[in-house]
Coordinates of C-alpha atoms in Angstrom, one line a residue:
Chain A
M1 CA -14.7 16.0 5.7
K2 CA -14.6 19.1 3.5
I3 CA -12.3 18.6 0.4
E4 CA -10.8 21.5 -1.5
V5 CA -8.7 20.9 -4.6
D6 CA -7.2 23.8 -6.4
D7 CA -5.3 23.7 -9.7
L8 CA -4.2 20.2 -9.0
V9 CA -1.5 18.9 -11.4
M10 CA 0.0 15.4 -11.5
R11 CA 2.5 14.4 -14.1
Y12 CA 4.1 11.0 -14.6
G13 CA 7.0 11.8 -16.9
A14 CA 5.4 13.2 -20.1
T15 CA 1.9 12.1 -19.1
T16 CA -0.3 14.6 -17.4
A17 CA -2.8 12.6 -15.3
L18 CA -4.4 15.7 -13.6
D19 CA -4.5 18.9 -15.5
R20 CA -5.2 21.9 -13.2
L21 CA -8.2 20.2 -11.7
S22 CA -10.2 22.2 -9.1
L23 CA -13.0 20.7 -7.1
N24 CA -14.8 21.4 -3.8
L25 CA -16.8 18.8 -1.9
E26 CA -18.7 19.8 1.2
G27 CA -18.5 16.3 2.7
G28 CA -21.0 14.2 4.6
K29 CA -22.4 12.7 1.5
I30 CA -21.8 9.8 -0.9
Y31 CA -20.1 11.0 -4.0
G32 CA -19.7 9.1 -7.3
L33 CA -16.5 9.7 -9.1
L34 CA -16.8 8.8 -12.7
G35 CA -14.4 8.9 -15.6
R36 CA -13.1 6.8 -18.4
N37 CA -10.0 4.7 -18.1
G38 CA -7.0 6.9 -17.7
S39 CA -9.1 9.9 -16.8
G40 CA -7.2 10.5 -13.6
K41 CA -9.6 9.1 -11.0
T42 CA -7.1 6.8 -9.3
T43 CA -4.5 9.6 -9.3
L44 CA -7.0 12.1 -7.8
L45 CA -8.0 9.6 -5.0
S46 CA -4.3 8.8 -4.4
V47 CA -3.5 12.4 -3.8
L48 CA -6.6 12.9 -1.5
A49 CA -5.3 9.9 0.5
A50 CA -1.7 11.2 0.6
F51 CA -0.6 8.1 -1.3
R52 CA 1.1 10.5 -3.7
R53 CA 2.5 14.0 -3.5
P54 CA 1.0 16.1 -6.4
T55 CA 3.3 17.8 -8.9
G56 CA 1.4 21.1 -8.4
G57 CA -1.7 22.7 -7.0
R58 CA -3.2 22.5 -3.6
V59 CA -5.2 19.9 -1.7
R60 CA -6.8 20.7 1.6
I61 CA -9.0 18.5 3.7
D62 CA -10.9 20.2 6.5
G63 CA -8.7 23.2 5.8
Q64 CA -5.4 21.5 6.2
P65 CA -2.8 20.1 3.7
V66 CA -3.0 16.4 3.6
F67 CA 0.4 15.1 2.6
E68 CA 2.3 13.7 5.6
N69 CA -0.3 15.1 7.9
A70 CA -0.8 12.3 10.4
R71 CA -3.8 13.8 12.1
L72 CA -5.6 13.9 8.8
T73 CA -4.3 10.7 7.1
E74 CA -5.4 8.5 10.0
R75 CA -8.9 9.7 9.3
I76 CA -8.8 8.9 5.6
S77 CA -9.1 5.4 4.0
L78 CA -8.6 4.6 0.4
I79 CA -9.3 1.1 -0.8
R80 CA -8.1 0.4 -4.3
D81 CA -8.6 -2.2 -6.9
G82 CA -8.5 -5.7 -5.5
G83 CA -7.6 -4.6 -1.9
A84 CA -4.0 -4.5 -3.1
T85 CA -2.7 -2.9 0.1
V86 CA -3.8 -5.5 2.6
E87 CA -1.6 -8.4 1.4
L88 CA 0.1 -9.2 4.6
G89 CA -0.3 -12.6 6.2
S90 CA -3.8 -14.1 6.7
A91 CA -7.1 -12.2 6.6
Q92 CA -7.3 -12.1 10.3
E93 CA -3.8 -10.8 10.6
A94 CA -4.6 -8.1 8.1
V95 CA -7.6 -7.1 10.2
G96 CA -5.4 -7.2 13.3
F97 CA -2.8 -5.0 11.6
A98 CA -5.5 -2.5 10.7
E99 CA -6.9 -2.5 14.3
W100 CA -3.4 -1.8 15.5
L101 CA -2.6 1.0 13.0
R102 CA -5.8 2.8 12.5
P103 CA -7.6 4.6 15.3
G104 CA -11.4 4.0 15.1
F105 CA -11.0 0.7 13.1
D106 CA -13.9 -1.5 14.2
G107 CA -12.5 -5.1 14.3
R108 CA -15.8 -6.6 15.4
Y109 CA -17.6 -5.1 12.4
A110 CA -14.7 -6.2 10.2
R111 CA -15.1 -9.8 11.4
S112 CA -18.9 -9.7 10.8
L113 CA -18.3 -8.4 7.3
M114 CA -15.8 -11.2 6.6
A115 CA -18.5 -13.7 7.6
L116 CA -20.9 -11.8 5.3
F117 CA -18.6 -12.1 2.3
G118 CA -17.7 -15.7 3.2
L119 CA -14.0 -15.0 3.8
D120 CA -11.9 -17.5 5.8
P121 CA -10.1 -15.5 8.5
K122 CA -7.2 -18.0 8.5
K123 CA -6.6 -17.9 4.7
S124 CA -3.5 -16.2 3.5
V125 CA -4.4 -13.0 1.6
S126 CA -1.9 -13.7 -1.1
G127 CA -3.6 -17.1 -1.7
M128 CA -7.0 -15.6 -2.1
S129 CA -8.8 -15.2 -5.4
K130 CA -9.1 -11.7 -6.8
G131 CA -12.7 -11.5 -5.7
Q132 CA -11.8 -12.6 -2.2
R133 CA -9.0 -10.0 -2.0
A134 CA -11.4 -7.3 -3.3
A135 CA -14.0 -8.3 -0.6
L136 CA -11.3 -8.1 2.1
G137 CA -10.4 -4.6 0.8
V138 CA -14.0 -3.6 1.0
V139 CA -14.1 -5.0 4.6
M140 CA -11.1 -2.8 5.5
G141 CA -12.7 0.3 4.0
L142 CA -16.0 -0.1 5.7
A143 CA -14.6 -1.1 9.1
S144 CA -12.1 1.7 9.0
R145 CA -15.0 4.0 9.9
A146 CA -12.7 6.7 8.5
P147 CA -14.5 10.1 8.2
L148 CA -13.3 10.1 4.5
T149 CA -13.6 6.7 3.0
M150 CA -12.9 6.1 -0.7
F151 CA -13.3 3.1 -2.8
D152 CA -11.5 3.1 -6.1
E153 CA -12.9 0.2 -8.1
A154 CA -12.4 -1.7 -4.9
Y155 CA -15.0 -4.3 -5.6
L156 CA -13.5 -5.3 -9.0
G157 CA -13.5 -9.1 -9.2
M158 CA -16.3 -9.5 -6.7
D159 CA -19.3 -11.4 -8.1
A160 CA -22.7 -9.7 -8.4
P161 CA -24.2 -11.0 -5.2
S162 CA -21.1 -9.9 -3.3
R163 CA -21.2 -6.5 -4.9
Y164 CA -24.9 -6.0 -3.9
A165 CA -24.1 -7.2 -0.4
F166 CA -21.4 -4.5 -0.4
Y167 CA -23.8 -1.8 -1.6
D168 CA -26.3 -2.8 1.2
A169 CA -23.6 -2.8 3.8
L170 CA -22.2 0.5 2.6
L171 CA -25.6 2.2 2.8
S172 CA -26.6 0.8 6.2
D173 CA -23.2 1.7 7.6
Y174 CA -23.3 5.2 6.1
L175 CA -26.7 5.8 7.7
A176 CA -25.4 4.5 11.1
N177 CA -22.1 6.3 10.8
P178 CA -22.4 9.3 8.5
R179 CA -19.2 10.3 6.8
T180 CA -17.9 11.3 3.4
I181 CA -17.7 8.5 1.0
I182 CA -16.3 8.6 -2.5
L183 CA -17.0 5.7 -4.9
S184 CA -15.1 5.5 -8.1
T185 CA -16.7 2.9 -10.4
H186 CA -17.4 1.7 -13.9
H187 CA -20.5 -0.2 -12.6
I188 CA -22.4 3.1 -12.8
E189 CA -25.9 1.8 -12.9
E190 CA -25.3 -0.5 -10.0
V191 CA -24.4 2.3 -7.6
A192 CA -26.0 5.4 -9.2
S193 CA -28.9 5.3 -6.7
L194 CA -26.4 5.6 -3.9
F195 CA -24.8 8.8 -5.2
E196 CA -25.9 12.1 -3.7
E197 CA -23.5 14.1 -5.9
V198 CA -21.6 13.1 -9.0
V199 CA -18.1 14.2 -10.1
I200 CA -17.1 13.4 -13.7
I201 CA -13.5 13.9 -14.8
D202 CA -12.0 13.4 -18.2
K203 CA -8.4 13.8 -19.3
G204 CA -7.5 15.0 -15.8
R205 CA -10.0 17.8 -15.9
L206 CA -13.3 18.3 -14.2
V207 CA -16.3 17.9 -16.5
V208 CA -19.2 17.9 -14.2
H209 CA -19.8 18.2 -10.5
E210 CA -23.4 18.4 -9.4
E211 CA -26.2 16.7 -7.4
S212 CA -27.1 13.4 -9.0
T213 CA -30.8 14.3 -9.3
R214 CA -29.8 17.5 -11.1
L215 CA -27.5 15.6 -13.4
L216 CA -30.1 13.0 -14.2
S217 CA -32.6 15.8 -15.0
R218 CA -30.4 16.9 -17.9
G219 CA -31.2 13.7 -19.8
T220 CA -34.7 12.7 -21.0
A221 CA -36.0 9.7 -22.8
V222 CA -38.6 10.7 -25.4
T223 CA -40.9 8.0 -26.7
G224 CA -43.7 8.3 -29.2
P225 CA -44.7 8.2 -32.9
A226 CA -41.6 8.6 -35.0
A227 CA -42.7 11.7 -36.8
Q228 CA -43.6 13.5 -33.6
V229 CA -40.4 12.4 -31.9
E230 CA -38.3 13.7 -34.8
A231 CA -40.1 17.0 -34.8
F232 CA -39.7 17.4 -31.0
T233 CA -36.0 16.6 -31.0
T234 CA -35.1 18.9 -33.8
G235 CA -32.5 21.3 -32.5
L236 CA -31.9 19.3 -29.3
T237 CA -28.8 17.2 -28.5
V238 CA -29.9 13.6 -29.3
L239 CA -27.7 11.0 -27.6
N240 CA -29.2 8.1 -29.4
S241 CA -32.4 7.1 -31.2
R242 CA -34.0 3.7 -31.7
R243 CA -37.0 2.9 -33.9
L244 CA -39.3 0.0 -33.5
G245 CA -42.1 0.0 -36.1
P246 CA -43.9 3.3 -35.9
T247 CA -42.4 4.2 -32.5
T248 CA -39.2 5.9 -31.8
A249 CA -37.4 6.2 -28.5
A250 CA -34.8 9.0 -28.4
T251 CA -32.5 10.1 -25.6
I252 CA -31.8 13.8 -25.4
Y253 CA -29.4 15.8 -23.4
G254 CA -30.2 19.3 -22.1
D255 CA -32.8 21.0 -19.9
L256 CA -36.4 21.2 -21.2
D257 CA -38.2 24.4 -20.5
E258 CA -41.9 24.7 -19.9
A259 CA -42.7 25.4 -23.6
R260 CA -40.9 22.2 -24.6
L261 CA -42.7 20.2 -21.9
A262 CA -46.0 21.5 -23.2
Q263 CA -45.1 20.7 -26.7
A264 CA -44.3 17.1 -25.7
A265 CA -47.6 16.7 -23.9
A266 CA -49.5 18.2 -26.9
A267 CA -47.7 15.7 -29.2
G268 CA -48.6 12.8 -26.9
L269 CA -44.9 12.0 -26.3
E270 CA -43.8 10.1 -23.2
L271 CA -40.9 11.7 -21.3
G272 CA -38.9 9.7 -18.8
P273 CA -35.5 9.5 -17.0
I274 CA -32.4 8.1 -18.7
P275 CA -29.7 6.0 -17.1
M276 CA -26.8 7.9 -15.6
Q277 CA -24.4 5.8 -17.7
D278 CA -25.9 7.3 -20.9
L279 CA -25.2 10.8 -19.6
F280 CA -21.7 9.7 -18.6
V281 CA -21.0 8.4 -22.1
H282 CA -22.3 11.6 -23.6
L283 CA -20.3 13.8 -21.3
T284 CA -17.0 12.0 -21.7
G285 CA -17.3 10.2 -25.1
E286 CA -17.2 13.1 -27.4
R287 CA -14.1 14.6 -25.9
R288 CA -11.7 11.9 -27.2
Chain B
M1 CA 5.5 6.9 19.1
R2 CA 4.2 3.3 19.4
F3 CA 6.6 0.4 19.7
P4 CA 6.6 -1.5 16.4
S5 CA 5.4 -4.7 18.0
R6 CA 3.4 -5.8 14.9
I7 CA 6.6 -5.7 12.7
L8 CA 8.8 -7.3 15.3
G9 CA 6.4 -10.0 16.6
G10 CA 6.2 -12.1 13.4
N11 CA 9.8 -11.7 12.5
A12 CA 11.0 -12.5 16.0
V13 CA 9.0 -15.7 16.1
F14 CA 10.4 -16.7 12.7
A15 CA 13.9 -15.8 13.8
L16 CA 13.6 -18.1 16.9
I17 CA 12.3 -20.9 14.8
G18 CA 15.1 -20.3 12.2
A19 CA 17.8 -20.3 14.9
A20 CA 16.5 -23.6 16.3
A21 CA 16.5 -25.0 12.7
L22 CA 20.0 -23.7 12.0
L23 CA 21.3 -25.4 15.2
T24 CA 19.7 -28.7 14.2
I25 CA 21.3 -28.4 10.7
C26 CA 24.7 -27.7 12.3
A27 CA 24.4 -30.7 14.6
G28 CA 23.6 -32.8 11.6
A29 CA 26.6 -31.5 9.6
V30 CA 28.9 -32.1 12.5
A31 CA 27.6 -35.6 12.9
V32 CA 28.3 -36.3 9.2
I33 CA 31.8 -34.8 9.4
T34 CA 32.7 -36.8 12.5
A35 CA 31.4 -40.0 10.9
F36 CA 34.2 -39.6 8.4
G37 CA 36.7 -39.4 11.2
N38 CA 37.4 -35.7 11.0
T39 CA 37.2 -33.1 13.7
P40 CA 35.0 -30.1 12.6
D41 CA 35.7 -26.4 12.9
S42 CA 33.0 -24.3 14.4
A43 CA 29.9 -25.1 12.4
W44 CA 28.0 -22.3 13.9
E45 CA 30.5 -19.7 12.6
K46 CA 29.6 -20.8 9.1
A47 CA 25.9 -21.1 9.8
A48 CA 25.8 -17.6 11.2
Q49 CA 26.7 -16.1 7.8
A50 CA 23.3 -17.2 6.6
V51 CA 21.8 -14.8 9.1
N52 CA 23.3 -11.9 7.1
W53 CA 21.1 -12.9 4.1
Y54 CA 18.1 -13.4 6.3
S55 CA 18.7 -9.9 7.7
L56 CA 18.8 -8.5 4.2
M57 CA 15.5 -10.1 3.4
V58 CA 13.9 -8.7 6.5
G59 CA 15.1 -5.3 5.6
I60 CA 13.7 -5.6 2.1
S61 CA 10.4 -6.7 3.4
L62 CA 10.1 -3.6 5.6
A63 CA 9.9 -1.5 2.5
Q64 CA 8.2 -3.9 0.2
S65 CA 5.5 -5.3 2.5
Y66 CA 5.1 -3.1 5.5
L67 CA 5.5 0.4 4.1
P68 CA 2.4 0.2 1.7
V69 CA 0.3 -1.3 4.4
Y70 CA 1.3 1.5 6.9
L71 CA 0.4 4.2 4.3
A72 CA -2.8 2.4 3.3
H73 CA -3.9 2.5 7.0
G74 CA -3.4 6.3 7.3
Q75 CA 0.1 6.3 8.7
T76 CA 2.7 8.8 7.4
R77 CA 6.1 8.0 5.9
R78 CA 7.6 9.8 8.9
R79 CA 5.9 7.4 11.3
F80 CA 6.8 4.4 9.3
G81 CA 10.4 5.5 9.0
A82 CA 10.6 5.9 12.8
Q83 CA 9.0 2.6 13.5
A84 CA 11.1 0.8 10.9
A85 CA 14.3 2.3 12.4
V86 CA 13.2 1.1 15.9
A87 CA 12.3 -2.3 14.5
I88 CA 15.8 -2.6 12.9
G89 CA 17.4 -1.3 16.1
V90 CA 15.6 -4.0 18.2
F91 CA 15.8 -6.8 15.7
G92 CA 19.5 -6.5 15.0
P93 CA 20.3 -7.0 18.7
L94 CA 17.9 -9.9 18.9
L95 CA 19.6 -11.7 16.0
A96 CA 23.0 -10.9 17.5
A97 CA 21.8 -12.4 20.8
L98 CA 20.6 -15.6 19.1
V99 CA 23.9 -16.0 17.3
T100 CA 25.9 -15.4 20.5
A101 CA 23.7 -17.9 22.3
G102 CA 24.4 -20.4 19.4
Y103 CA 28.2 -19.9 19.9
L104 CA 27.8 -20.6 23.6
I105 CA 25.8 -23.8 23.0
E106 CA 28.3 -25.0 20.4
S107 CA 31.1 -24.1 22.7
G108 CA 29.5 -26.2 25.5
I109 CA 28.9 -29.2 23.3
Y110 CA 32.4 -29.1 21.8
R111 CA 33.9 -28.8 25.3
L112 CA 31.9 -31.8 26.5
I113 CA 33.2 -33.9 23.6
G114 CA 36.7 -32.6 24.0
W115 CA 37.0 -30.7 20.8
S116 CA 38.3 -27.1 20.4
Q117 CA 35.9 -24.6 18.8
V118 CA 38.2 -23.5 15.9
L119 CA 37.2 -20.2 14.2
T120 CA 38.3 -19.8 10.6
R121 CA 37.4 -16.2 9.7
P122 CA 38.7 -13.0 11.3
H123 CA 36.7 -11.7 14.2
V124 CA 36.8 -9.0 16.8
F125 CA 36.8 -11.8 19.4
D126 CA 39.4 -14.5 19.9
E127 CA 37.1 -17.1 21.5
A128 CA 33.4 -17.6 21.1
T129 CA 32.9 -17.4 24.8
Q130 CA 33.8 -13.6 24.8
V131 CA 30.1 -12.8 24.9
P132 CA 30.2 -9.0 24.7
L133 CA 32.6 -9.0 21.7
V134 CA 30.7 -11.8 19.9
F135 CA 27.5 -9.8 20.4
L136 CA 29.1 -6.5 19.3
E137 CA 30.5 -8.0 16.1
Y138 CA 27.2 -9.6 15.0
L139 CA 25.2 -6.6 16.1
I140 CA 27.3 -4.4 13.7
E141 CA 27.0 -6.9 10.9
F142 CA 23.2 -7.5 11.2
L143 CA 22.4 -3.8 11.6
A144 CA 24.3 -3.1 8.4
W145 CA 22.6 -5.9 6.5
L146 CA 19.2 -5.0 7.8
T147 CA 19.6 -1.3 6.8
A148 CA 21.1 -2.3 3.4
G149 CA 18.0 -4.4 2.9
A150 CA 15.7 -1.6 3.8
F151 CA 17.6 0.7 1.4
I152 CA 17.4 -1.8 -1.5
G153 CA 13.8 -2.6 -0.8
S154 CA 12.8 1.1 -0.8
G155 CA 14.7 1.6 -4.0
F156 CA 12.9 -1.2 -5.8
Y157 CA 9.5 -0.2 -4.4
R158 CA 10.0 3.3 -5.6
W159 CA 11.8 2.9 -8.9
G160 CA 11.2 -0.8 -9.9
L161 CA 14.2 -2.1 -11.8
G162 CA 15.8 1.3 -11.2
G163 CA 16.3 0.0 -7.7
L164 CA 19.3 -1.9 -9.0
L165 CA 21.2 1.3 -8.6
T166 CA 20.8 1.1 -4.8
I167 CA 22.7 -2.3 -4.7
P168 CA 26.2 -0.8 -5.1
V169 CA 25.5 1.7 -2.4
A170 CA 24.1 -1.0 -0.1
V171 CA 27.2 -3.2 -0.9
G172 CA 29.3 -0.3 0.1
L173 CA 27.6 0.0 3.5
V174 CA 28.0 -3.7 4.2
V175 CA 31.6 -3.7 3.1
L176 CA 32.3 -0.8 5.5
A177 CA 30.6 -2.6 8.4
E178 CA 32.5 -5.8 7.6
G179 CA 35.7 -3.8 7.5
A180 CA 34.9 -2.4 10.9
I181 CA 34.9 -5.9 12.3
G182 CA 38.0 -6.8 10.4
T183 CA 36.5 -9.1 7.7
E184 CA 35.4 -8.9 4.1
L185 CA 32.2 -9.3 2.1
R186 CA 32.0 -12.5 0.0
L187 CA 29.3 -12.6 -2.6
P188 CA 28.5 -15.8 -4.5
I189 CA 28.6 -13.9 -7.9
L190 CA 32.1 -12.5 -7.3
P191 CA 35.4 -14.5 -7.4
H192 CA 37.1 -12.3 -4.8
A193 CA 36.0 -10.9 -1.5
I194 CA 35.5 -7.2 -1.2
G195 CA 37.0 -5.4 1.8
V196 CA 38.3 -2.2 3.2
D197 CA 40.9 -1.7 5.8
V198 CA 39.6 -0.1 8.9
P199 CA 41.9 0.4 11.8
Q200 CA 41.1 -2.2 14.3
S201 CA 40.2 -0.9 17.7
L202 CA 37.0 -1.2 19.8
G203 CA 36.3 2.5 19.4
T204 CA 36.7 2.4 15.6
T205 CA 34.7 -0.7 15.3
L206 CA 31.9 0.8 17.4
G207 CA 32.0 4.1 15.6
V208 CA 32.2 2.8 12.0
G209 CA 29.5 0.2 12.8
L210 CA 27.1 2.6 14.3
G211 CA 27.9 5.2 11.6
T212 CA 27.1 2.7 8.9
F213 CA 23.8 1.9 10.5
L214 CA 22.9 5.6 10.8
V215 CA 24.0 6.4 7.2
G216 CA 22.0 3.5 5.9
L217 CA 18.9 4.7 7.7
A218 CA 19.4 8.3 6.4
L219 CA 19.8 7.1 2.8
T220 CA 16.7 5.0 3.2
W221 CA 14.8 8.0 4.5
L222 CA 15.8 10.0 1.4
I223 CA 14.0 7.4 -0.7
I224 CA 10.9 7.0 1.3
R225 CA 10.2 10.5 2.6
D226 CA 7.8 11.2 -0.3
I227 CA 7.5 7.7 -1.8
P228 CA 4.2 7.1 -3.6
V229 CA 2.1 4.1 -2.9
R230 CA 2.2 2.1 -6.2
N231 CA -0.9 2.1 -8.3
P232 CA -2.7 -1.3 -8.5
K233 CA -1.6 -3.5 -11.3
S234 CA -4.2 -3.4 -14.1

């Protein structure tokens, strides 16, 4: 689903959560939505899912306004922290409710996912642990088969094996049923490989929106003799630098042109990729 | 629009079980009273007042429990509002029918024993066997309590403690409905009953009762028409 956000503003009293944010997503991809705590991620997703009416600006999905638009909202699923919106009866009742309310919800797939995550269908949702509720939320999101499916830290509380099971299920279901998926997360390195595009917001404003490969290409790890590394990185943006004996490993931000690449090769320096998390910290850390 | 069977199903089953439990408790209370040599008044009349509070809780749960789930599953506030109104419009008569049936059962038992079924509070009916009037009175009462619950529940869901401000309005709705059936609202926290004088005629009772229900729904809609889904607790 194509998402167009123009000059979006959301205020909670004196707090501005979204500050004239504009963004266009073509859809049909897995997007990573990254931002620090309080950056406005949850508010943005809430507006996209029509959970909230924005204070100002415009949100259109597939060219239509989303708030109170039943034909759109029944094709949108937002699962939030801990699956907080499924707390009604037992797990199987929650699934039954979803089947009843949401066209396209795949109950059979939901039940197979519940087995995958070890959820007892008869257990009361309110009596579940945080991790179990999160897993049930994830089940709801995947089984919704909604053309726009969003997970907002939905797997918070799930243990590592369950999170990895979720990532595998997400990818295989996305390949079988292509749709637009937005993942908002702080476990950046765990899911970075799934992202086709990355959106980073900070203080309610858009910082970066680009393909993840392009974003990753902006950062480079430079390793080699300390003197050569220091000479090479002079004038570049160095995110961090660590020295071990005569060797220094530095992380730099910014595109390297052909001349720089040749200089590195001539100096015997090793160039490599850096974690997306380091780029995220750089892009959002200095603005506070 | 779909029939709100998912909302009604669970609540209807609970109401049936609750009615059976209430009958059993009444039978026990009557047995205890007669053991001391007294002839009891209508126990069901007193028990039926508990159904008001149950109606209030069901109304509150509509906003607190069902509304966020509806929105989370891609439904609009408009669709939820319509389904909640239908659910109240069906559940109120169901409760009224259960209470009416309870009166008839009690009436039959009392007649078998040779007691008279003495009513101690004002009603639009004179005898519990006047089924249409019994049904009408409790229908008006339960619809008012259900909508008052939905109104209060919506207020608390939207504004948190600010929802306290909805309580006086909800009390006003209930007092008006109680006035329509010629009775007053007694709250445990207040020393005196609250009441309004409404001219007693079948037409007025029906009109005020139905009006209270519709006003309650309209006020609730004003709260939920753009209500946000709460952010998760961090």
